[in-house]
Short mmCIF file of C-alpha atoms in Angstrom, two decimals:
data_model
loop_
_atom_site.label_atom_id
_atom_site.label_comp_id
_atom_site.label_asym_id
_atom_site.label_seq_id
_atom_site.Cartn_x
_atom_site.Cartn_y
_atom_site.Cartn_z
CA MET A 10 -71.91 43.76 29.70
CA ILE A 11 -72.72 40.89 31.98
CA ALA A 12 -76.37 39.93 32.57
CA PRO A 13 -75.95 38.24 36.07
CA ASP A 14 -79.33 36.69 36.04
CA GLU A 15 -78.73 35.31 32.51
CA LEU A 16 -75.23 33.98 33.67
CA GLU A 17 -76.52 32.45 36.89
CA ARG A 18 -79.06 30.53 34.56
CA TYR A 19 -76.34 29.00 32.46
CA LEU A 20 -73.86 28.07 35.05
CA GLN A 21 -76.65 26.37 37.07
CA GLN A 22 -77.52 24.28 34.16
CA ARG A 23 -73.83 23.43 33.53
CA THR A 24 -73.76 22.46 36.94
CA GLU A 25 -76.75 20.06 36.94
CA GLN A 26 -75.27 18.70 33.69
CA ASP A 27 -72.13 17.87 35.42
CA ALA A 28 -70.34 20.07 33.21
CA PHE A 29 -69.31 22.94 35.71
CA SER A 30 -67.80 22.67 39.17
CA GLY A 31 -65.94 26.02 40.61
CA VAL A 32 -66.12 29.56 41.17
CA VAL A 33 -66.89 32.51 38.81
CA LEU A 34 -65.68 36.24 39.88
CA ILE A 35 -65.86 39.00 37.70
CA THR A 36 -64.77 42.49 38.83
CA ARG A 37 -64.64 45.76 37.37
CA SER A 38 -61.86 48.11 38.74
CA GLY A 39 -62.00 45.80 41.96
CA SER A 40 -65.58 46.01 42.56
CA ARG A 41 -67.60 42.67 42.05
CA LEU A 42 -69.90 42.51 39.27
CA PHE A 43 -70.42 38.80 39.63
CA ALA A 44 -69.60 36.11 42.34
CA ARG A 45 -71.13 32.64 42.84
CA SER A 46 -69.73 28.94 43.58
CA TYR A 47 -70.99 25.91 42.08
CA GLY A 48 -70.86 22.09 42.41
CA TYR A 49 -68.95 20.26 44.85
CA ALA A 50 -65.47 20.82 46.44
CA SER A 51 -65.65 17.03 47.63
CA ARG A 52 -67.99 15.07 45.49
CA SER A 53 -67.48 12.13 47.57
CA TRP A 54 -68.77 13.87 50.68
CA LYS A 55 -71.30 16.34 48.70
CA ILE A 56 -69.39 19.43 50.23
CA PRO A 57 -70.09 22.17 48.11
CA ASN A 58 -67.72 24.51 46.89
CA THR A 59 -67.72 28.22 48.13
CA LEU A 60 -66.19 31.57 47.43
CA THR A 61 -63.47 30.80 49.70
CA THR A 62 -62.63 27.52 48.41
CA ARG A 63 -59.11 27.13 46.93
CA PHE A 64 -58.49 25.51 43.69
CA ASN A 65 -55.54 23.99 41.93
CA THR A 66 -54.56 26.33 39.36
CA ALA A 67 -52.56 24.41 37.38
CA SER A 68 -50.24 26.53 34.94
CA VAL A 69 -51.86 29.89 36.10
CA THR A 70 -48.67 29.34 38.63
CA LYS A 71 -46.45 30.61 35.81
CA LEU A 72 -47.56 34.41 36.47
CA PHE A 73 -46.24 34.10 39.77
CA THR A 74 -42.80 32.70 38.49
CA ALA A 75 -42.92 35.60 35.79
CA VAL A 76 -43.40 38.12 38.28
CA ALA A 77 -40.69 36.68 40.40
CA THR A 78 -38.19 36.69 37.72
CA LEU A 79 -39.05 40.27 36.94
CA GLN A 80 -38.69 41.30 40.55
CA LEU A 81 -35.13 39.71 40.19
CA ILE A 82 -34.74 41.55 36.88
CA ASP A 83 -35.67 44.96 39.02
CA ARG A 84 -32.99 44.27 41.54
CA GLY A 85 -30.25 43.84 38.96
CA ALA A 86 -29.56 40.28 39.86
CA VAL A 87 -29.99 39.08 36.60
CA THR A 88 -31.37 40.35 33.01
CA PHE A 89 -33.14 39.29 30.24
CA ASP A 90 -29.86 38.28 28.71
CA THR A 91 -28.50 36.29 31.49
CA PRO A 92 -27.44 32.83 29.75
CA ILE A 93 -29.32 30.36 32.05
CA ILE A 94 -27.31 27.21 31.21
CA ASP A 95 -23.91 29.08 32.22
CA PHE A 96 -25.88 30.44 35.41
CA LEU A 97 -27.24 27.19 36.33
CA GLY A 98 -24.13 24.93 35.58
CA LEU A 99 -26.34 22.80 33.29
CA GLN A 100 -23.64 22.48 30.47
CA LYS A 101 -23.60 18.62 30.00
CA THR A 102 -27.58 19.09 29.43
CA ALA A 103 -29.34 19.18 25.71
CA ILE A 104 -30.28 22.87 26.48
CA PRO A 105 -28.47 25.03 24.13
CA PRO A 106 -26.12 27.76 25.65
CA ALA A 107 -27.77 30.53 23.97
CA VAL A 108 -31.08 30.23 25.90
CA ASN A 109 -31.71 33.42 28.24
CA VAL A 110 -34.06 34.36 30.62
CA TYR A 111 -36.07 36.30 27.70
CA HIS A 112 -36.35 33.06 25.78
CA LEU A 113 -37.96 31.20 28.94
CA LEU A 114 -40.39 33.74 29.81
CA THR A 115 -41.62 34.01 26.35
CA HIS A 116 -41.56 30.54 25.26
CA THR A 117 -39.09 31.31 22.46
CA SER A 118 -36.19 28.91 23.97
CA GLY A 119 -37.15 25.69 21.61
CA ILE A 120 -36.10 23.39 24.76
CA ALA A 121 -38.02 20.15 24.80
CA ASP A 122 -40.69 19.78 27.19
CA ASP A 123 -41.41 16.95 29.79
CA ALA A 124 -44.79 16.88 27.98
CA ASP A 125 -45.26 18.45 24.66
CA GLU A 126 -48.83 19.82 24.87
CA GLU A 127 -48.64 21.50 21.70
CA SER A 128 -48.07 18.14 20.09
CA GLY A 129 -50.93 16.53 21.89
CA GLU A 130 -48.86 14.78 24.52
CA ASP A 131 -50.79 14.38 27.89
CA TYR A 132 -48.79 15.88 31.05
CA ALA A 133 -50.57 12.89 33.35
CA ASP A 134 -48.82 10.57 31.35
CA ILE A 135 -45.61 11.31 32.63
CA TRP A 136 -46.67 9.82 35.75
CA LYS A 137 -47.62 6.29 34.44
CA LEU A 138 -43.67 5.74 34.20
CA ARG A 139 -42.28 7.97 37.15
CA PRO A 140 -43.87 8.05 40.53
CA ASN A 141 -45.22 11.39 41.25
CA TYR A 142 -44.11 11.46 44.72
CA MET A 143 -40.49 11.59 43.35
CA VAL A 144 -40.86 15.18 42.38
CA THR A 145 -41.20 17.73 44.90
CA GLU A 146 -38.25 19.96 44.32
CA THR A 147 -37.60 22.16 41.17
CA ALA A 148 -34.55 20.08 40.49
CA ASP A 149 -36.33 17.01 40.29
CA PHE A 150 -37.89 18.03 36.95
CA LEU A 151 -34.77 18.04 35.04
CA PRO A 152 -34.24 14.32 34.06
CA GLN A 153 -37.70 14.63 32.35
CA PHE A 154 -36.91 17.24 29.79
CA ALA A 155 -32.90 18.71 30.18
CA TYR A 156 -31.28 15.66 28.03
CA LYS A 157 -34.08 15.68 25.29
CA PRO A 158 -33.07 17.43 21.88
CA PRO A 159 -34.53 21.06 21.75
CA ASN A 160 -37.49 21.70 19.03
CA PHE A 161 -35.41 24.77 17.68
CA SER A 162 -32.83 27.34 18.14
CA PRO A 163 -33.21 29.74 20.66
CA GLY A 164 -35.40 32.70 19.53
CA GLN A 165 -36.15 31.09 16.15
CA GLY A 166 -39.68 30.08 17.01
CA CYS A 167 -42.55 30.22 19.79
CA ARG A 168 -43.75 26.97 21.39
CA TYR A 169 -45.46 26.76 24.72
CA CYS A 170 -42.84 25.32 27.40
CA ASN A 171 -43.96 24.16 30.65
CA CYS A 172 -40.12 23.43 31.59
CA SER A 173 -39.06 26.69 30.48
CA TYR A 174 -40.45 27.92 33.79
CA VAL A 175 -38.69 25.15 35.64
CA LEU A 176 -35.66 26.82 34.65
CA LEU A 177 -36.77 30.08 35.82
CA GLY A 178 -37.71 28.55 39.37
CA LEU A 179 -33.99 27.05 39.68
CA LEU A 180 -32.91 30.50 38.45
CA ILE A 181 -34.78 32.16 41.36
CA GLU A 182 -33.81 29.64 43.78
CA LYS A 183 -30.04 30.41 43.13
CA VAL A 184 -30.28 34.04 43.08
CA SER A 185 -32.46 34.37 46.31
CA GLY A 186 -31.02 31.37 48.53
CA LEU A 187 -34.57 30.28 48.79
CA SER A 188 -37.02 27.47 47.45
CA TYR A 189 -39.07 28.58 45.00
CA ARG A 190 -42.03 28.21 47.14
CA ASP A 191 -40.78 30.17 49.93
CA TYR A 192 -39.75 32.98 47.72
CA VAL A 193 -43.15 32.99 46.26
CA ARG A 194 -44.92 33.12 49.67
CA GLN A 195 -42.32 35.86 51.03
CA HIS A 196 -42.18 38.10 47.73
CA ILE A 197 -45.54 37.77 46.17
CA LEU A 198 -48.22 36.17 48.27
CA VAL A 199 -47.47 38.26 51.38
CA PRO A 200 -47.25 41.95 49.84
CA ALA A 201 -50.20 41.00 47.28
CA GLU A 202 -52.14 40.10 50.52
CA MET A 203 -53.38 36.83 48.77
CA LEU A 204 -53.86 35.39 52.80
CA HIS A 205 -55.76 32.37 51.53
CA SER A 206 -53.16 31.31 48.69
CA ASP A 207 -50.24 28.82 49.20
CA PHE A 208 -48.50 25.61 47.81
CA LEU A 209 -50.28 22.79 49.27
CA ARG A 210 -49.65 19.03 49.41
CA LEU A 211 -51.74 16.16 47.85
CA ASP A 212 -50.75 14.14 50.97
CA LEU A 213 -51.83 16.23 53.42
CA THR A 214 -55.25 17.79 54.51
CA TYR A 215 -56.27 21.57 54.31
CA GLU A 216 -59.36 23.51 55.14
CA ASP A 217 -61.45 24.85 51.93
CA VAL A 218 -59.55 22.77 49.30
CA ALA A 219 -61.29 21.53 46.35
CA GLU A 220 -60.55 17.84 45.20
CA GLY A 221 -60.12 17.48 41.53
CA CYS A 222 -61.73 14.73 39.53
CA ASP A 223 -63.43 13.98 36.28
CA SER A 224 -66.26 11.98 34.94
CA LEU A 225 -65.82 8.84 33.53
CA ARG A 226 -68.54 8.08 30.81
CA ASP A 227 -69.81 5.19 28.91
CA GLU A 228 -70.10 4.99 25.14
CA ALA A 229 -73.83 6.54 25.43
CA GLY A 230 -71.95 9.47 27.33
CA THR A 231 -73.43 8.49 30.70
CA ILE A 232 -71.40 9.06 33.81
CA VAL A 233 -70.24 5.69 35.33
CA ALA A 234 -67.90 6.84 37.89
CA TRP A 235 -65.71 9.76 38.84
CA LYS A 236 -61.76 9.60 38.65
CA LYS A 237 -59.60 11.63 41.15
CA ASN A 238 -56.46 13.43 40.08
CA ILE A 239 -53.95 12.46 42.55
CA TYR A 240 -51.77 10.78 40.10
CA ALA A 241 -51.99 13.14 37.43
CA PHE A 242 -49.19 15.93 38.66
CA PRO A 243 -46.70 16.12 41.41
CA PRO A 244 -47.85 16.19 44.93
CA ILE A 245 -47.24 19.85 45.64
CA GLY A 246 -47.22 22.86 43.20
CA SER A 247 -43.78 24.06 41.57
CA PRO A 248 -42.63 26.80 39.28
CA ASP A 249 -44.67 25.77 36.16
CA GLY A 250 -47.91 24.73 37.96
CA GLY A 251 -49.85 23.52 41.21
CA ALA A 252 -50.43 26.54 43.32
CA TYR A 253 -53.68 26.82 45.29
CA VAL A 254 -55.60 30.07 45.30
CA THR A 255 -59.05 31.68 45.64
CA ALA A 256 -61.01 33.36 42.97
CA ALA A 257 -60.41 36.67 45.03
CA ASP A 258 -56.89 36.15 45.60
CA LEU A 259 -56.05 35.78 42.06
CA ASP A 260 -58.14 38.66 41.19
CA LEU A 261 -56.10 40.62 43.94
CA PHE A 262 -53.00 39.47 42.13
CA LEU A 263 -53.23 40.69 38.92
CA ARG A 264 -54.85 44.04 40.39
CA LYS A 265 -51.55 44.28 42.77
CA VAL A 266 -49.28 43.78 39.79
CA LYS A 267 -51.32 46.54 37.75
CA ALA A 268 -51.27 48.76 40.69
CA GLY A 269 -47.14 48.44 40.76
CA THR A 270 -47.30 46.79 44.06
CA LEU A 271 -44.90 44.15 43.26
CA LEU A 272 -42.79 45.29 40.09
CA SER A 273 -41.07 48.52 39.00
CA ALA A 274 -43.21 50.66 36.75
CA GLN A 275 -40.77 49.55 33.70
CA SER A 276 -41.37 46.04 34.72
CA THR A 277 -45.27 46.43 35.40
CA ALA A 278 -45.52 47.92 31.85
CA ALA A 279 -43.57 44.92 30.21
CA PHE A 280 -45.71 42.72 32.07
CA PHE A 281 -48.98 43.55 30.26
CA THR A 282 -47.37 44.26 26.99
CA PRO A 283 -47.40 41.32 24.27
CA GLN A 284 -43.56 40.30 23.38
CA VAL A 285 -43.90 37.37 20.56
CA LEU A 286 -46.42 36.12 18.20
CA HIS A 287 -47.27 32.80 18.98
CA SER A 288 -50.14 32.14 16.28
CA THR A 289 -52.55 33.81 14.13
CA ARG A 290 -56.58 33.31 14.67
CA GLU A 291 -59.25 34.34 12.27
CA ASN A 292 -59.75 37.94 13.85
CA TRP A 293 -56.74 38.33 15.93
CA LYS A 294 -53.33 37.09 16.90
CA GLU A 295 -52.17 35.32 19.90
CA MET A 296 -49.16 36.75 21.41
CA PHE A 297 -47.19 35.68 24.57
CA GLY A 298 -45.40 37.72 27.02
CA TYR A 299 -43.95 37.44 30.32
CA GLY A 300 -46.31 34.82 31.64
CA MET A 301 -49.20 36.06 30.11
CA LYS A 302 -50.94 35.62 26.68
CA PHE A 303 -52.77 38.11 24.66
CA ALA A 304 -55.21 38.52 21.94
CA VAL A 305 -54.28 41.41 20.09
CA ASP A 306 -56.53 42.61 17.03
CA GLN A 307 -55.29 43.73 13.53
CA THR A 308 -54.64 47.15 14.65
CA GLY A 309 -52.33 46.02 17.63
CA LYS A 310 -54.55 46.62 20.07
CA VAL A 311 -54.88 44.17 23.16
CA ILE A 312 -58.46 42.67 23.28
CA PHE A 313 -57.57 40.62 26.48
CA ALA A 314 -54.72 39.29 28.16
CA GLN A 315 -55.06 36.16 30.22
CA LYS A 316 -53.22 33.12 31.60
CA GLU A 317 -54.93 29.64 31.78
CA GLY A 318 -54.08 26.30 33.35
CA ILE A 319 -55.43 22.84 32.79
CA TYR A 320 -54.52 19.47 34.91
CA ASP A 321 -56.57 16.30 35.16
CA GLY A 322 -59.30 17.18 37.81
CA ALA A 323 -58.47 21.02 37.71
CA SER A 324 -58.57 23.97 35.04
CA GLY A 325 -58.56 27.97 35.79
CA VAL A 326 -58.16 31.16 33.80
CA ILE A 327 -57.66 34.88 34.86
CA ARG A 328 -58.61 37.34 31.92
CA HIS A 329 -58.13 41.05 31.92
CA TYR A 330 -59.91 43.45 29.58
CA PRO A 331 -57.93 46.48 29.83
CA ASP A 332 -60.40 48.92 28.06
CA GLN A 333 -63.26 48.19 30.60
CA ASP A 334 -60.44 47.21 33.65
CA ILE A 335 -62.88 43.93 33.93
CA ASN A 336 -60.99 40.72 35.51
CA VAL A 337 -62.77 37.16 34.90
CA VAL A 338 -61.72 34.62 36.91
CA LEU A 339 -62.75 30.82 36.78
CA LEU A 340 -61.38 28.16 38.72
CA SER A 341 -62.91 24.48 38.57
CA ASN A 342 -62.07 21.11 39.73
CA MET A 343 -62.85 19.63 36.61
CA GLN A 344 -60.48 19.44 33.64
CA ASN A 345 -62.83 20.86 31.29
CA GLY A 346 -64.70 23.08 33.68
CA VAL A 347 -64.04 26.68 32.96
CA TRP A 348 -63.68 26.64 28.99
CA GLU A 349 -67.38 27.06 27.77
CA PRO A 350 -68.16 29.26 30.64
CA LEU A 351 -65.15 31.46 29.50
CA LYS A 352 -66.57 31.64 25.84
CA THR A 353 -69.85 32.51 27.15
CA ILE A 354 -68.80 35.39 29.55
CA HIS A 355 -66.63 36.69 26.67
CA HIS A 356 -69.46 37.07 24.40
CA MET A 357 -71.70 38.83 26.92
CA LEU A 358 -68.82 41.36 27.76
CA MET A 359 -68.12 41.86 23.95
CA GLY A 360 -72.01 42.40 23.82
CA GLU A 361 -72.12 39.55 21.10
#
């Protein structure tokens, strides 16, 4: 179980070492076990992070896209088997005609990504050749991946793919007649009572928003400067990443999904169920579901479910331990902020 004083000392130490800046929230059945903020929302002005600071969630945003897609399935507007290419009129692209909604949700489509992160490509490198301010609408992403050859045939593998969720965003827009961001605002953020979360532009000003930046170090490991992330991704969030949330709102989102507020009973159960094998670890299997990723032990039991995200100057994760009904939310305005604290918290919860 969580030892608050021990965890506080650990996080304070990492903050003093410039290894963490952000928020940590741990809840059980909706009650807070631990809630603290660390470091600076603005390093330039030495403005501290607080529990109400909004952070860029990077790929955690895919959870909203997955739930939005499942809502359309609940309505009967599409099915898991809906062929995405015919539906969106993308026949002249390199995306295979057999790709369907299920493939996109579970990362089994095989389509090419704009940055193949599993092969070590850096998402920020895309914007060295294409100005990031040119990509503000969902369709703007298409030239970055739609004409690249696929990695494998649909359903014949499992490979994490950001742009699968771009296609789901286009699907949501076509079915609903709304922009992706407006759909999420109306059908997810409002009913989940996520009052402090939204899609915020890098070139506008807002209250309570963390500025992302990472340290630049010399050969001895000494920090010589801090680099902001304003050129590392598009200027506003999209179906595959970039929504801004508070830790409390993200915790509330997952609890609202689990309570059946956003989805039918059938889709709620499916959302928390592993679907496909991604990789095998030493003591457990990593499986993908509809947006969520699962750690499954050798008996088939889910140890935890999570969604994580990473950009330059941003990292975040929400992890759910079903046996204890515990949510762990870590949000940071540093690229490598959350990963080591997440391991430490996991060891505490597992009694290791």
